[in-house]
Amino acid sequence: MNIFAHLIAERLNIAAKNVDGTLALLDEGCTIPFIARYRKERTGGLDEVQIGAISDQYERLKEIQKRKETILKTICDQQKLTPELEKRINETWEPATLEDIYLPYRPKRRTRAQVAREQGLEPLAQLLLMQRERDPERAAERFVKGDVKDAEAALKGAQDIIAEQVSEDERSRQTVRSAFRRQAVITSKVVKAKQDTDEAQKFRDYFDWHEPLRRCSSHRLLAMRRGEAEGILRISISPDDEECVERLKRSLPPFQGAKACRELLEEAVEDGYKRLLKPSIETEFTNLSKEQADDEAIRVFAENLRQLLLSAPLGQKRVMGIDPGFRTGCKVVCLDAQGNLLHHEAIFPHPPVNHRMQATVHVQQMVSDYRIEAIAIGNGTASRETRAFIEDTIKSLPSPAGEGSGVRLFVVSEDGASVYSASKTAREEFPDEDVTVRGAVSIGRRLMDPLAELVKIDPKSIGVGQYQHDVDQTKLKQQLDQTVMSCVNSVGVNLNTASTHLLQYVSGLGPALANNIVDYRRENGAFTSRAQLKKVPRLGPAAFEQCAGFLRIPGAKNPLDNSAVHPESYKIVEQMAADQGCTVADLISDKDRRKAIDLKRYVTSEVGLPTLTDILKELEKPGRDPREQIEEFEFAKGIETVDDLEEGMELPGIVTNITNFGAFVDIGVHQDGLVHVSQMANKYVKDPNQVVKLHQHVRVRVLEVDRRRGRISLSMKGLN
């Protein structure tokens, strides 16, 4: 069994054998989606979240193991490594405890205590600790020599040694760490010189703020840290200093009657706490609280990204994409059902140009010429006005393409479209078009398949997180990439239409193999079977095993090639069909034949009931898209700016972002409103994700409009 399996099993409360099976698969290079979907027998049916947690713990423990090796080597080189110390280090898996053990041996710059030791004052420090000297100053005179000018300097040096010993003592550190954990308060104060500046106003809530650190939410801590980084706030974390010092004094050797020695000792303890120990533990808790806040912010961002990527697709329809604007006009593109650009032009239906009639004629002509089935309008500047114009334009289309023509109208999030339009990817796709055309294409394609289009954009630019530039960027990228991979593989990918960017997130592929697949497709035509993947350069057996089950081939000769059934299980399905006296296609189309299958007959040492159950479910709806159906939405008529809002109004809205403290909702006034978590339902809500999802259509009530700060407070109580 893997040496880390029991540790991880204990931390995550998962059976050790399931953890061990998962670690073995990870070591074999299997991806999390592949393990969760196709190796349930070896993991005990763990899901992606559990497997991801095991993977994270595994990486942490491997890092700690590396750190231990460095520590052991350093202490060994100092010839101070005893069998007891080595055993203790090997048995320790808590980073803070490990560093406490190492602290006395860790190479450090020249400290006051080190200087005192070089001056020969360590014996004097020991005399003070023994507390037997009635006149410590007289005892100190014996150490006056060289750089030690007098008894006072000698005593001060001895106190420096004791202060450092206190700060490096394991029990002392645990005492102070425990106090920080129980009672530390985080305090935020405004820098007086910045108090009245405009940039400081967004941090006004934290000009004079304090609360227990253990209760400080992720978003508040990150807001304060951002204010600190911008030089507007000063942040400190502190426990009850007096209590900490008193507890440290109680850990001194018992009082031996030498009052003067005791006083010097207690002064050293207080100095060690304030100068060395407290700053060290404060830094530790500053880093720890920031790490925890980062993890929570990243978790929220990843969940929002998951919901956005899995937004309902319109599917393969002929779409008109519109990037709305006033002065520069609206950029219009027409796309075929595969998302290819057929036509583009600019129209100017709004002020200051006001060519409304001409724009109407052009839009109607494009709808007719390119047989447009749906229209996607970006949700940025001039979105509401453009929607109203398009609605009027569609209504006035001549029969049979009038109101009953079936042309559907949708407003689509523009977040990240400008990033895509200026990217290398967009330039490669549309080398002859400018950024405005590329942006409109992105808007149109997002309606058809949000997942396929959004994978082309850095997730940080999509706009569904908070403080994404303040958190650990390596962790953020890793988590968001993992989220994108999870979404892509849960939906499945059409092998013959997927872009390089979509393919690279398929389990086992990556950028190089994704490029090779597209190149092979371009040279040899569409894939007709999954088996053809083995002919793609550098796509070996391991990569094929990882990717094949997530790739779909609509219309393939073998219907299983358009399903989530892995090629390694084709023989099982074929045997099921043979036992029922039919073909695989018949098995898929005939519910009664599937019901007659006794799965226990097909259990082997490698394939158990979990896999067989998944196969049967997939045969019911092969290649089924797990995403929901898209819904049309319309904002309230006549409510277009913040000035149109009044307290008490009830309005339709779209959830645009979800945080730990609530959800932001677009109500069509170019400024999202906040539904605080306390206003989400007529009951206590711990997690906003339990109530709303990204892009959900909701009804809200206006509670307050703060025009100066640009804030709109909303409520959902009793409305949904």
Tab-separated table of N, CA and C in Angstrom, residues 30 114 164 167 208 366 369 386 440 495 521 551 557 559 564 595 641 704 710:
chain	number	residue	atom	x	y	z
A	30	CYS	N	-3.160	8.513	-14.925
A	30	CYS	CA	-4.584	8.656	-15.259
A	30	CYS	C	-5.103	10.020	-14.807
A	114	GLN	N	23.093	35.253	18.761
A	114	GLN	CA	24.312	34.659	18.219
A	114	GLN	C	25.531	35.491	18.587
A	164	GLU	N	15.761	34.270	22.584
A	164	GLU	CA	15.768	33.450	21.378
A	164	GLU	C	15.389	32.009	21.696
A	167	SER	N	11.725	31.845	21.966
A	167	SER	CA	11.059	31.967	20.662
A	167	SER	C	11.207	30.705	19.822
A	208	ASP	N	-11.725	51.402	9.996
A	208	ASP	CA	-11.527	51.120	11.425
A	208	ASP	C	-12.297	49.837	11.744
A	366	MET	N	-30.394	40.119	-43.984
A	366	MET	CA	-29.462	39.089	-43.496
A	366	MET	C	-30.218	37.892	-42.930
A	369	ASP	N	-31.421	36.083	-46.112
A	369	ASP	CA	-30.368	35.508	-46.954
A	369	ASP	C	-29.665	34.323	-46.292
A	386	THR	N	-30.426	47.754	-28.318
A	386	THR	CA	-30.279	46.896	-29.498
A	386	THR	C	-31.324	45.791	-29.484
A	440	ALA	N	-17.880	39.740	-32.168
A	440	ALA	CA	-19.271	39.409	-32.510
A	440	ALA	C	-19.414	37.919	-32.821
A	495	LEU	N	-15.536	14.580	-32.012
A	495	LEU	CA	-14.187	14.421	-32.538
A	495	LEU	C	-13.999	15.099	-33.890
A	521	ARG	N	-7.213	15.182	-39.059
A	521	ARG	CA	-8.576	15.358	-39.576
A	521	ARG	C	-8.559	16.183	-40.863
A	551	LEU	N	-14.612	11.111	-26.361
A	551	LEU	CA	-14.740	11.631	-27.725
A	551	LEU	C	-15.921	10.968	-28.430
A	557	LYS	N	-20.299	4.184	-37.771
A	557	LYS	CA	-20.832	2.856	-38.086
A	557	LYS	C	-21.163	2.088	-36.815
A	559	PRO	N	-22.458	2.401	-33.258
A	559	PRO	CA	-23.161	3.426	-32.462
A	559	PRO	C	-22.495	3.702	-31.122
A	564	ALA	N	-20.696	7.291	-24.292
A	564	ALA	CA	-19.670	7.342	-23.252
A	564	ALA	C	-19.161	5.955	-22.886
A	595	LYS	N	-33.901	-4.072	-20.485
A	595	LYS	CA	-34.447	-4.472	-19.185
A	595	LYS	C	-34.208	-5.950	-18.897
A	641	THR	N	-32.075	52.399	-16.664
A	641	THR	CA	-30.949	53.004	-15.945
A	641	THR	C	-31.233	52.955	-14.449
A	704	GLU	N	-32.715	48.967	-1.898
A	704	GLU	CA	-32.051	50.266	-1.730
A	704	GLU	C	-31.185	50.561	-2.944
A	710	GLY	N	-22.722	53.602	-6.297
A	710	GLY	CA	-23.073	52.720	-7.397
A	710	GLY	C	-23.477	51.333	-6.939
